[in-house]
Short mmCIF file of N, CA and C in Angstrom, two decimals:
data_model
loop_
_atom_site.label_atom_id
_atom_site.label_comp_id
_atom_site.label_asym_id
_atom_site.label_seq_id
_atom_site.Cartn_x
_atom_site.Cartn_y
_atom_site.Cartn_z
N UNK A 631 0.82 -1.19 0.00
CA UNK A 631 0.00 0.00 0.00
C UNK A 631 0.86 1.25 0.00
N UNK A 632 1.91 1.21 -0.77
CA UNK A 632 2.83 2.34 -0.83
C UNK A 632 2.22 3.52 -1.56
N UNK A 633 2.64 4.72 -1.15
CA UNK A 633 2.33 5.92 -1.92
C UNK A 633 3.34 6.01 -3.05
N UNK A 634 2.89 6.48 -4.21
CA UNK A 634 3.78 6.53 -5.36
C UNK A 634 3.76 7.90 -6.02
N UNK A 635 4.85 8.21 -6.70
CA UNK A 635 4.94 9.37 -7.58
C UNK A 635 5.98 9.03 -8.64
N UNK A 636 5.49 8.71 -9.84
CA UNK A 636 6.38 8.28 -10.91
C UNK A 636 7.07 9.44 -11.63
N UNK A 637 6.50 10.65 -11.53
CA UNK A 637 7.10 11.82 -12.17
C UNK A 637 8.20 12.37 -11.27
N UNK A 638 9.44 12.28 -11.75
CA UNK A 638 10.59 12.67 -10.91
C UNK A 638 10.48 14.09 -10.39
N UNK A 639 10.01 15.03 -11.21
CA UNK A 639 9.92 16.42 -10.81
C UNK A 639 8.88 16.65 -9.71
N UNK A 640 7.98 15.70 -9.52
CA UNK A 640 6.92 15.84 -8.51
C UNK A 640 7.17 14.99 -7.27
N UNK A 641 8.35 14.42 -7.16
CA UNK A 641 8.69 13.60 -6.00
C UNK A 641 9.22 14.47 -4.87
N UNK A 642 8.68 14.32 -3.65
CA UNK A 642 9.24 15.05 -2.50
C UNK A 642 10.69 14.65 -2.27
N UNK A 643 11.45 15.55 -1.68
CA UNK A 643 12.87 15.29 -1.45
C UNK A 643 13.08 14.46 -0.19
N UNK A 644 14.10 13.60 -0.25
CA UNK A 644 14.61 12.94 0.95
C UNK A 644 16.04 13.38 1.19
N UNK A 645 16.65 13.99 0.16
CA UNK A 645 17.98 14.59 0.26
C UNK A 645 17.89 15.97 -0.38
N UNK A 646 18.46 16.96 0.28
CA UNK A 646 18.43 18.33 -0.23
C UNK A 646 19.83 18.91 -0.15
N UNK A 647 20.41 19.28 -1.28
CA UNK A 647 21.75 19.85 -1.30
C UNK A 647 22.81 18.89 -0.76
N UNK A 648 22.59 17.61 -0.96
CA UNK A 648 23.55 16.61 -0.51
C UNK A 648 23.36 16.17 0.93
N UNK A 649 22.39 16.75 1.65
CA UNK A 649 22.14 16.38 3.04
C UNK A 649 20.78 15.72 3.19
N UNK A 650 20.71 14.74 4.07
CA UNK A 650 19.46 14.06 4.35
C UNK A 650 18.47 15.04 4.95
N UNK A 651 17.23 15.04 4.45
CA UNK A 651 16.17 15.88 5.02
C UNK A 651 15.77 15.27 6.35
N UNK A 652 15.72 16.10 7.39
CA UNK A 652 15.34 15.61 8.72
C UNK A 652 14.35 16.55 9.37
N UNK A 653 13.66 16.01 10.36
CA UNK A 653 12.80 16.80 11.24
C UNK A 653 13.00 16.24 12.63
N UNK A 654 13.41 17.08 13.56
CA UNK A 654 13.70 16.60 14.90
C UNK A 654 14.83 15.59 14.93
N UNK A 655 15.76 15.70 13.97
CA UNK A 655 16.89 14.80 13.90
C UNK A 655 16.58 13.44 13.28
N UNK A 656 15.35 13.26 12.80
CA UNK A 656 14.93 12.00 12.19
C UNK A 656 14.72 12.19 10.69
N UNK A 657 15.00 11.18 9.86
CA UNK A 657 14.78 11.29 8.42
C UNK A 657 13.33 11.65 8.09
N UNK A 658 13.16 12.47 7.08
CA UNK A 658 11.82 12.92 6.68
C UNK A 658 11.77 13.11 5.17
N UNK A 659 10.58 13.35 4.66
CA UNK A 659 10.43 13.75 3.27
C UNK A 659 9.87 15.17 3.27
N UNK A 660 10.18 15.93 2.21
CA UNK A 660 9.75 17.32 2.16
C UNK A 660 9.39 17.71 0.73
N UNK A 661 8.15 18.18 0.53
CA UNK A 661 7.73 18.62 -0.80
C UNK A 661 8.20 20.05 -1.08
N UNK A 662 8.16 20.44 -2.36
CA UNK A 662 8.64 21.77 -2.73
C UNK A 662 7.57 22.85 -2.69
N UNK A 663 6.30 22.47 -2.48
CA UNK A 663 5.23 23.45 -2.38
C UNK A 663 4.64 23.87 -3.69
N UNK A 664 5.15 23.34 -4.81
CA UNK A 664 4.57 23.72 -6.09
C UNK A 664 3.94 22.54 -6.82
N UNK A 665 4.64 21.41 -6.87
CA UNK A 665 4.07 20.28 -7.61
C UNK A 665 4.40 18.92 -7.01
N UNK A 666 4.96 18.87 -5.82
CA UNK A 666 5.32 17.59 -5.20
C UNK A 666 4.14 17.01 -4.44
N UNK A 667 3.83 15.75 -4.70
CA UNK A 667 2.80 15.03 -3.96
C UNK A 667 2.96 13.55 -4.24
N UNK A 668 2.32 12.74 -3.41
CA UNK A 668 2.33 11.29 -3.59
C UNK A 668 0.91 10.79 -3.39
N UNK A 669 0.55 9.71 -4.11
CA UNK A 669 -0.80 9.18 -4.00
C UNK A 669 -0.83 7.67 -3.94
N UNK A 670 -1.92 7.18 -3.40
CA UNK A 670 -2.24 5.76 -3.43
C UNK A 670 -3.68 5.67 -3.91
N UNK A 671 -3.92 4.91 -4.95
CA UNK A 671 -5.27 4.76 -5.49
C UNK A 671 -5.89 3.46 -5.02
N UNK A 672 -7.15 3.52 -4.67
CA UNK A 672 -7.98 2.36 -4.33
C UNK A 672 -7.60 1.65 -3.04
N UNK A 673 -6.36 1.20 -2.89
CA UNK A 673 -6.04 0.30 -1.78
C UNK A 673 -6.19 0.93 -0.41
N UNK A 674 -6.03 2.24 -0.29
CA UNK A 674 -6.20 2.86 1.03
C UNK A 674 -7.65 2.73 1.48
N UNK A 675 -8.58 3.11 0.63
CA UNK A 675 -9.99 3.03 1.02
C UNK A 675 -10.44 1.58 1.12
N UNK A 676 -9.89 0.70 0.28
CA UNK A 676 -10.19 -0.73 0.41
C UNK A 676 -9.80 -1.21 1.80
N UNK A 677 -8.69 -0.69 2.30
CA UNK A 677 -8.21 -1.09 3.61
C UNK A 677 -9.19 -0.70 4.71
N UNK A 678 -9.77 0.49 4.60
CA UNK A 678 -10.65 0.93 5.67
C UNK A 678 -12.10 0.50 5.45
N UNK A 679 -12.33 -0.22 4.38
CA UNK A 679 -13.62 -0.86 4.10
C UNK A 679 -14.83 0.04 4.36
N UNK A 680 -14.70 1.30 4.01
CA UNK A 680 -15.81 2.25 4.14
C UNK A 680 -16.41 2.32 5.54
N UNK A 681 -15.64 1.97 6.57
CA UNK A 681 -16.24 1.96 7.89
C UNK A 681 -15.41 2.62 8.97
N UNK A 682 -14.09 2.53 8.91
CA UNK A 682 -13.28 3.09 9.99
C UNK A 682 -11.87 3.37 9.52
N UNK A 683 -11.27 4.39 10.07
CA UNK A 683 -9.84 4.59 9.87
C UNK A 683 -9.26 5.35 11.06
N UNK A 684 -7.96 5.18 11.23
CA UNK A 684 -7.21 5.90 12.25
C UNK A 684 -5.89 6.32 11.60
N UNK A 685 -5.55 7.60 11.73
CA UNK A 685 -4.32 8.08 11.11
C UNK A 685 -3.53 8.92 12.11
N UNK A 686 -2.25 8.58 12.22
CA UNK A 686 -1.32 9.28 13.12
C UNK A 686 -0.23 9.90 12.26
N UNK A 687 -0.09 11.22 12.32
CA UNK A 687 0.84 11.93 11.44
C UNK A 687 1.78 12.81 12.25
N UNK A 688 3.07 12.61 12.08
CA UNK A 688 4.07 13.49 12.67
C UNK A 688 4.46 14.49 11.59
N UNK A 689 4.37 15.78 11.88
CA UNK A 689 4.63 16.78 10.85
C UNK A 689 5.27 18.03 11.44
N UNK A 690 5.89 18.77 10.56
CA UNK A 690 6.50 20.06 10.91
C UNK A 690 5.42 21.11 11.01
N UNK A 691 5.48 21.94 12.06
CA UNK A 691 4.56 23.07 12.16
C UNK A 691 4.97 24.11 11.12
N UNK A 692 3.99 24.84 10.61
CA UNK A 692 4.29 25.78 9.54
C UNK A 692 3.35 26.98 9.58
N UNK A 693 3.79 28.08 8.99
CA UNK A 693 2.93 29.25 8.87
C UNK A 693 2.34 29.35 7.47
N UNK A 694 2.76 28.46 6.57
CA UNK A 694 2.27 28.53 5.20
C UNK A 694 0.99 27.73 5.03
N UNK A 695 0.20 28.08 4.02
CA UNK A 695 -1.05 27.39 3.73
C UNK A 695 -0.79 26.14 2.92
N UNK A 696 -1.61 25.12 3.12
CA UNK A 696 -1.51 23.92 2.30
C UNK A 696 -2.21 22.75 2.93
N UNK A 697 -2.19 21.63 2.23
CA UNK A 697 -2.86 20.42 2.67
C UNK A 697 -1.82 19.36 2.96
N UNK A 698 -1.83 18.84 4.17
CA UNK A 698 -0.88 17.80 4.56
C UNK A 698 -1.26 16.47 3.91
N UNK A 699 -2.51 16.05 4.09
CA UNK A 699 -3.00 14.87 3.37
C UNK A 699 -4.51 14.96 3.19
N UNK A 700 -5.00 14.22 2.21
CA UNK A 700 -6.44 14.19 1.97
C UNK A 700 -6.85 12.79 1.51
N UNK A 701 -8.08 12.47 1.83
CA UNK A 701 -8.68 11.20 1.45
C UNK A 701 -9.96 11.53 0.70
N UNK A 702 -10.10 11.05 -0.54
CA UNK A 702 -11.30 11.38 -1.29
C UNK A 702 -11.28 10.86 -2.71
N UNK A 703 -11.79 11.71 -3.61
CA UNK A 703 -11.89 11.35 -5.02
C UNK A 703 -11.20 12.42 -5.86
N UNK A 704 -11.37 12.34 -7.18
CA UNK A 704 -10.77 13.34 -8.07
C UNK A 704 -11.48 14.69 -7.98
N UNK A 705 -12.66 14.73 -7.35
CA UNK A 705 -13.43 15.97 -7.29
C UNK A 705 -13.76 16.44 -5.87
N UNK A 706 -13.47 15.64 -4.85
CA UNK A 706 -13.91 15.98 -3.51
C UNK A 706 -13.04 15.30 -2.46
N UNK A 707 -12.89 15.92 -1.31
CA UNK A 707 -12.21 15.29 -0.18
C UNK A 707 -13.26 14.93 0.86
N UNK A 708 -13.07 13.78 1.51
CA UNK A 708 -13.95 13.42 2.60
C UNK A 708 -13.26 13.64 3.94
N UNK A 709 -11.95 13.77 3.91
CA UNK A 709 -11.21 14.08 5.13
C UNK A 709 -9.88 14.69 4.71
N UNK A 710 -9.42 15.69 5.44
CA UNK A 710 -8.10 16.25 5.17
C UNK A 710 -7.61 17.08 6.34
N UNK A 711 -6.28 17.20 6.42
CA UNK A 711 -5.63 18.08 7.39
C UNK A 711 -5.09 19.29 6.62
N UNK A 712 -5.46 20.48 7.04
CA UNK A 712 -5.03 21.70 6.38
C UNK A 712 -4.18 22.54 7.33
N UNK A 713 -3.17 23.18 6.77
CA UNK A 713 -2.34 24.11 7.52
C UNK A 713 -2.75 25.53 7.12
N UNK A 714 -2.91 26.40 8.08
CA UNK A 714 -3.35 27.79 7.84
C UNK A 714 -4.56 27.77 6.91
N UNK A 715 -5.65 27.11 7.31
CA UNK A 715 -6.80 26.91 6.43
C UNK A 715 -7.47 28.19 5.99
N UNK A 716 -7.85 28.23 4.72
CA UNK A 716 -8.58 29.36 4.18
C UNK A 716 -7.86 30.67 4.34
N UNK A 717 -6.52 30.63 4.32
CA UNK A 717 -5.75 31.85 4.50
C UNK A 717 -5.84 32.36 5.93
N UNK A 718 -6.15 31.47 6.87
CA UNK A 718 -6.31 31.85 8.28
C UNK A 718 -5.01 32.29 8.92
N UNK A 719 -4.97 32.20 10.21
CA UNK A 719 -3.80 32.67 10.96
C UNK A 719 -2.62 31.72 10.82
N UNK A 720 -1.40 32.24 10.78
CA UNK A 720 -0.23 31.37 10.75
C UNK A 720 -0.24 30.40 11.94
N UNK A 721 0.04 29.15 11.68
CA UNK A 721 0.07 28.15 12.74
C UNK A 721 -1.25 27.46 12.99
N UNK A 722 -2.34 27.91 12.33
CA UNK A 722 -3.63 27.24 12.48
C UNK A 722 -3.60 25.89 11.77
N UNK A 723 -4.22 24.91 12.39
CA UNK A 723 -4.34 23.58 11.82
C UNK A 723 -5.82 23.21 11.83
N UNK A 724 -6.31 22.68 10.72
CA UNK A 724 -7.72 22.31 10.63
C UNK A 724 -7.85 20.87 10.16
N UNK A 725 -8.72 20.12 10.84
CA UNK A 725 -9.10 18.80 10.34
C UNK A 725 -10.52 18.91 9.84
N UNK A 726 -10.74 18.50 8.59
CA UNK A 726 -12.09 18.53 8.03
C UNK A 726 -12.55 17.11 7.78
N UNK A 727 -13.72 16.79 8.26
CA UNK A 727 -14.35 15.53 7.96
C UNK A 727 -15.62 15.79 7.20
N UNK A 728 -15.82 15.08 6.12
CA UNK A 728 -17.00 15.23 5.26
C UNK A 728 -17.12 16.62 4.66
N UNK A 729 -16.06 17.41 4.76
CA UNK A 729 -16.05 18.78 4.25
C UNK A 729 -17.20 19.60 4.86
N UNK A 730 -17.71 19.14 5.99
CA UNK A 730 -18.80 19.85 6.67
C UNK A 730 -18.36 20.20 8.08
N UNK A 731 -18.02 19.17 8.85
CA UNK A 731 -17.57 19.38 10.22
C UNK A 731 -16.09 19.71 10.24
N UNK A 732 -15.72 20.77 10.89
CA UNK A 732 -14.32 21.14 10.95
C UNK A 732 -13.89 21.42 12.37
N UNK A 733 -12.62 21.23 12.61
CA UNK A 733 -12.04 21.56 13.91
C UNK A 733 -10.75 22.31 13.65
N UNK A 734 -10.61 23.51 14.20
CA UNK A 734 -9.43 24.34 13.98
C UNK A 734 -8.75 24.63 15.31
N UNK A 735 -7.44 24.49 15.33
CA UNK A 735 -6.66 24.77 16.53
C UNK A 735 -5.39 25.51 16.14
N UNK A 736 -4.95 26.45 16.95
CA UNK A 736 -3.67 27.13 16.73
C UNK A 736 -2.57 26.23 17.26
N UNK A 737 -1.76 25.68 16.37
CA UNK A 737 -0.70 24.74 16.76
C UNK A 737 0.66 25.41 16.90
N UNK A 738 0.83 26.57 16.27
CA UNK A 738 2.12 27.24 16.29
C UNK A 738 2.87 27.06 14.97
N UNK A 739 3.98 27.78 14.83
CA UNK A 739 4.68 27.80 13.54
C UNK A 739 6.08 27.22 13.57
N UNK A 740 6.50 26.69 14.70
CA UNK A 740 7.82 26.06 14.73
C UNK A 740 7.77 24.81 15.58
N UNK A 741 8.60 23.85 15.21
CA UNK A 741 8.65 22.60 15.95
C UNK A 741 7.92 21.48 15.23
N UNK A 742 7.54 20.48 16.01
CA UNK A 742 6.93 19.26 15.48
C UNK A 742 5.58 19.07 16.14
N UNK A 743 4.61 18.52 15.41
CA UNK A 743 3.30 18.22 15.99
C UNK A 743 2.87 16.82 15.61
N UNK A 744 2.01 16.25 16.43
CA UNK A 744 1.42 14.95 16.18
C UNK A 744 -0.07 15.15 15.95
N UNK A 745 -0.52 14.82 14.75
CA UNK A 745 -1.92 14.97 14.37
C UNK A 745 -2.56 13.59 14.31
N UNK A 746 -3.67 13.41 15.02
CA UNK A 746 -4.37 12.13 15.04
C UNK A 746 -5.80 12.34 14.58
N UNK A 747 -6.25 11.51 13.67
CA UNK A 747 -7.64 11.51 13.22
C UNK A 747 -8.16 10.09 13.32
N UNK A 748 -9.28 9.93 14.00
CA UNK A 748 -9.90 8.61 14.14
C UNK A 748 -11.37 8.75 13.79
N UNK A 749 -11.84 7.91 12.88
CA UNK A 749 -13.25 7.95 12.50
C UNK A 749 -13.81 6.54 12.47
N UNK A 750 -14.90 6.36 13.18
CA UNK A 750 -15.61 5.08 13.15
C UNK A 750 -17.05 5.39 12.80
N UNK A 751 -17.86 5.81 13.76
CA UNK A 751 -19.20 6.29 13.45
C UNK A 751 -19.28 7.80 13.62
N UNK A 752 -18.34 8.35 14.36
CA UNK A 752 -18.18 9.80 14.44
C UNK A 752 -16.69 10.05 14.59
N UNK A 753 -16.24 11.19 14.10
CA UNK A 753 -14.81 11.44 14.06
C UNK A 753 -14.30 12.24 15.23
N UNK A 754 -13.03 12.05 15.49
CA UNK A 754 -12.34 12.83 16.51
C UNK A 754 -10.96 13.19 15.96
N UNK A 755 -10.50 14.36 16.31
CA UNK A 755 -9.18 14.82 15.88
C UNK A 755 -8.42 15.30 17.11
N UNK A 756 -7.10 15.05 17.10
CA UNK A 756 -6.25 15.38 18.24
C UNK A 756 -4.97 16.04 17.74
N UNK A 757 -4.48 17.02 18.49
CA UNK A 757 -3.17 17.61 18.22
C UNK A 757 -2.34 17.42 19.49
N UNK A 758 -1.21 16.76 19.34
CA UNK A 758 -0.33 16.48 20.48
C UNK A 758 -1.08 15.81 21.63
N UNK A 759 -2.00 14.91 21.29
CA UNK A 759 -2.74 14.16 22.28
C UNK A 759 -3.94 14.85 22.89
N UNK A 760 -4.18 16.11 22.51
CA UNK A 760 -5.31 16.87 23.05
C UNK A 760 -6.42 16.93 22.00
N UNK A 761 -7.63 16.53 22.40
CA UNK A 761 -8.74 16.50 21.45
C UNK A 761 -9.12 17.90 21.01
N UNK A 762 -9.35 18.04 19.72
CA UNK A 762 -9.83 19.32 19.19
C UNK A 762 -11.28 19.49 19.60
N UNK A 763 -11.77 20.72 19.58
CA UNK A 763 -13.05 21.03 20.19
C UNK A 763 -14.26 20.53 19.41
N UNK A 764 -14.19 20.37 18.11
CA UNK A 764 -15.34 19.94 17.33
C UNK A 764 -15.14 18.54 16.79
N UNK A 765 -16.20 17.74 16.82
CA UNK A 765 -16.13 16.45 16.14
C UNK A 765 -16.06 16.72 14.64
N UNK A 766 -15.30 15.90 13.95
CA UNK A 766 -15.13 16.08 12.51
C UNK A 766 -15.14 14.71 11.87
N UNK A 767 -16.32 14.23 11.52
CA UNK A 767 -16.42 12.84 11.08
C UNK A 767 -16.44 12.69 9.57
N UNK A 768 -15.88 11.60 9.12
CA UNK A 768 -15.88 11.24 7.72
C UNK A 768 -17.13 10.42 7.45
N UNK A 769 -17.68 10.52 6.24
CA UNK A 769 -18.85 9.74 5.89
C UNK A 769 -18.44 8.31 5.59
N UNK A 770 -18.80 7.35 6.43
CA UNK A 770 -18.36 5.97 6.21
C UNK A 770 -18.78 5.40 4.87
N UNK A 771 -19.87 5.89 4.29
CA UNK A 771 -20.32 5.35 3.02
C UNK A 771 -19.74 6.06 1.81
N UNK A 772 -18.90 7.05 2.03
CA UNK A 772 -18.33 7.84 0.94
C UNK A 772 -17.40 6.98 0.10
N UNK A 773 -17.51 7.09 -1.20
CA UNK A 773 -16.65 6.31 -2.09
C UNK A 773 -15.37 7.09 -2.35
N UNK A 774 -14.29 6.67 -1.75
CA UNK A 774 -13.00 7.31 -1.92
C UNK A 774 -12.12 6.43 -2.79
N UNK A 775 -11.37 7.05 -3.69
CA UNK A 775 -10.50 6.25 -4.55
C UNK A 775 -9.04 6.68 -4.49
N UNK A 776 -8.73 7.61 -3.56
CA UNK A 776 -7.33 8.04 -3.47
C UNK A 776 -6.99 8.66 -2.13
N UNK A 777 -5.77 8.41 -1.71
CA UNK A 777 -5.18 9.07 -0.55
C UNK A 777 -4.02 9.89 -1.11
N UNK A 778 -4.01 11.19 -0.84
CA UNK A 778 -2.99 12.08 -1.38
C UNK A 778 -2.18 12.69 -0.24
N UNK A 779 -0.88 12.54 -0.31
CA UNK A 779 0.01 13.14 0.66
C UNK A 779 0.58 14.41 0.06
N UNK A 780 0.52 15.51 0.79
CA UNK A 780 0.99 16.83 0.35
C UNK A 780 0.12 17.41 -0.76
N UNK A 781 -1.18 17.26 -0.65
CA UNK A 781 -2.06 17.86 -1.65
C UNK A 781 -3.43 17.21 -1.64
N UNK A 782 -4.19 17.50 -2.67
CA UNK A 782 -5.53 16.95 -2.78
C UNK A 782 -5.82 16.55 -4.22
N UNK A 783 -6.79 15.69 -4.38
CA UNK A 783 -7.33 15.30 -5.67
C UNK A 783 -6.27 14.89 -6.68
N UNK A 784 -5.93 15.78 -7.59
CA UNK A 784 -4.89 15.45 -8.57
C UNK A 784 -3.51 15.77 -8.04
N UNK A 785 -3.44 16.22 -6.82
CA UNK A 785 -2.16 16.41 -6.15
C UNK A 785 -1.67 17.84 -6.10
N UNK A 786 -1.76 18.57 -7.19
CA UNK A 786 -1.11 19.88 -7.23
C UNK A 786 -1.93 20.98 -6.56
N UNK A 787 -3.15 20.70 -6.19
CA UNK A 787 -3.97 21.71 -5.52
C UNK A 787 -3.72 21.68 -4.02
N UNK A 788 -3.26 22.78 -3.47
CA UNK A 788 -3.08 22.87 -2.03
C UNK A 788 -1.81 22.24 -1.50
N UNK A 789 -0.77 22.17 -2.34
CA UNK A 789 0.48 21.55 -1.90
C UNK A 789 1.14 22.38 -0.80
N UNK A 790 2.10 21.77 -0.12
CA UNK A 790 2.69 22.39 1.06
C UNK A 790 4.21 22.16 1.07
N UNK A 791 4.92 22.78 1.99
CA UNK A 791 6.38 22.65 2.02
C UNK A 791 6.90 22.10 3.34
N UNK A 792 6.07 21.50 4.16
CA UNK A 792 6.54 21.06 5.46
C UNK A 792 7.05 19.62 5.44
N UNK A 793 8.06 19.37 6.26
CA UNK A 793 8.65 18.03 6.34
C UNK A 793 7.74 17.10 7.13
N UNK A 794 7.79 15.83 6.75
CA UNK A 794 6.97 14.82 7.40
C UNK A 794 7.81 13.55 7.57
N UNK A 795 8.10 13.16 8.82
CA UNK A 795 8.92 11.97 9.03
C UNK A 795 8.12 10.67 9.16
N UNK A 796 6.83 10.76 9.53
CA UNK A 796 6.09 9.51 9.73
C UNK A 796 4.59 9.73 9.62
N UNK A 797 3.92 8.76 8.98
CA UNK A 797 2.46 8.73 8.95
C UNK A 797 2.05 7.26 9.03
N UNK A 798 1.14 6.97 9.94
CA UNK A 798 0.64 5.60 10.11
C UNK A 798 -0.86 5.64 9.87
N UNK A 799 -1.33 4.83 8.93
CA UNK A 799 -2.74 4.79 8.55
C UNK A 799 -3.28 3.39 8.82
N UNK A 800 -4.26 3.30 9.69
CA UNK A 800 -4.91 2.03 10.00
C UNK A 800 -6.29 1.99 9.37
N UNK A 801 -6.68 0.86 8.85
CA UNK A 801 -8.03 0.68 8.34
C UNK A 801 -8.94 0.14 9.42
N UNK A 802 -8.79 0.64 10.62
CA UNK A 802 -9.57 0.15 11.76
C UNK A 802 -9.63 1.22 12.84
N UNK A 803 -10.47 0.99 13.82
CA UNK A 803 -10.61 1.89 14.95
C UNK A 803 -9.49 1.63 15.95
N UNK A 804 -8.61 2.61 16.14
CA UNK A 804 -7.52 2.48 17.09
C UNK A 804 -7.73 3.37 18.32
N UNK A 805 -8.99 3.68 18.61
CA UNK A 805 -9.30 4.53 19.77
C UNK A 805 -8.72 3.98 21.06
N UNK A 806 -8.84 2.67 21.26
CA UNK A 806 -8.36 2.09 22.51
C UNK A 806 -6.83 2.05 22.58
N UNK A 807 -6.16 2.17 21.44
CA UNK A 807 -4.70 2.17 21.39
C UNK A 807 -4.12 3.56 21.17
N UNK A 808 -4.98 4.57 21.02
CA UNK A 808 -4.52 5.90 20.62
C UNK A 808 -3.44 6.45 21.55
N UNK A 809 -3.69 6.44 22.84
CA UNK A 809 -2.73 7.02 23.78
C UNK A 809 -1.40 6.29 23.71
N UNK A 810 -1.42 4.97 23.61
CA UNK A 810 -0.17 4.21 23.53
C UNK A 810 0.60 4.52 22.24
N UNK A 811 -0.12 4.63 21.13
CA UNK A 811 0.52 4.96 19.84
C UNK A 811 1.11 6.36 19.91
N UNK A 812 0.32 7.32 20.42
CA UNK A 812 0.80 8.70 20.52
C UNK A 812 2.00 8.78 21.48
N UNK A 813 1.96 8.05 22.57
CA UNK A 813 3.07 8.06 23.53
C UNK A 813 4.34 7.52 22.87
N UNK A 814 4.20 6.43 22.12
CA UNK A 814 5.34 5.84 21.43
C UNK A 814 5.93 6.84 20.43
N UNK A 815 5.09 7.49 19.64
CA UNK A 815 5.58 8.46 18.66
C UNK A 815 6.19 9.67 19.35
N UNK A 816 5.57 10.12 20.43
CA UNK A 816 6.10 11.26 21.18
C UNK A 816 7.47 10.93 21.77
N UNK A 817 7.62 9.74 22.32
CA UNK A 817 8.91 9.35 22.89
C UNK A 817 10.00 9.32 21.83
N UNK A 818 9.67 8.88 20.62
CA UNK A 818 10.66 8.78 19.56
C UNK A 818 11.05 10.15 19.00
N UNK A 819 10.05 11.03 18.82
CA UNK A 819 10.30 12.34 18.20
C UNK A 819 10.40 13.49 19.19
N UNK A 820 10.10 13.27 20.48
CA UNK A 820 10.09 14.32 21.50
C UNK A 820 9.24 15.51 21.04
N UNK A 821 7.95 15.28 20.90
CA UNK A 821 7.04 16.28 20.33
C UNK A 821 6.44 17.18 21.40
N UNK A 822 5.89 16.59 22.46
CA UNK A 822 5.20 17.38 23.48
C UNK A 822 5.48 16.86 24.87
#
């Protein structure tokens, strides 16, 4: 279930100027903000069987606008994490579920953050282990055919420039394991 990008010019960097790209001293990938993105077609949504997913993302905080990842189709997203949404304040982070329910939190513009999204029958979003104030649920019956990292839909819309060292996507409800997973990731990256 790998993410792919066959066009060399659209591949995020893992080495920049001869040096390994890192975040918090750990290897990471970093898009250029203009045309870099990666996608997985069909198999991501097949994995979550239209019923549940849990996603844990370690990412660089940023003041720039863009989309960290999105789950949806060629014309619509059913879930996505946005940085500085809608031209909002620098450091704002938004999780959108069903493009209806949204949760926005000021995360800051420097350092590392852990973003968690879990959806079963209703969605919940967390930043650094703290639940965001609004439920943001994905429509379990929504037909999704792509997962896009660093963008949306065809990839080039809403791209971003922040480094990302790890993303874990489960096709199941990991609510009961959330704290343990977040603790493990926090211990490794020293996030919060």
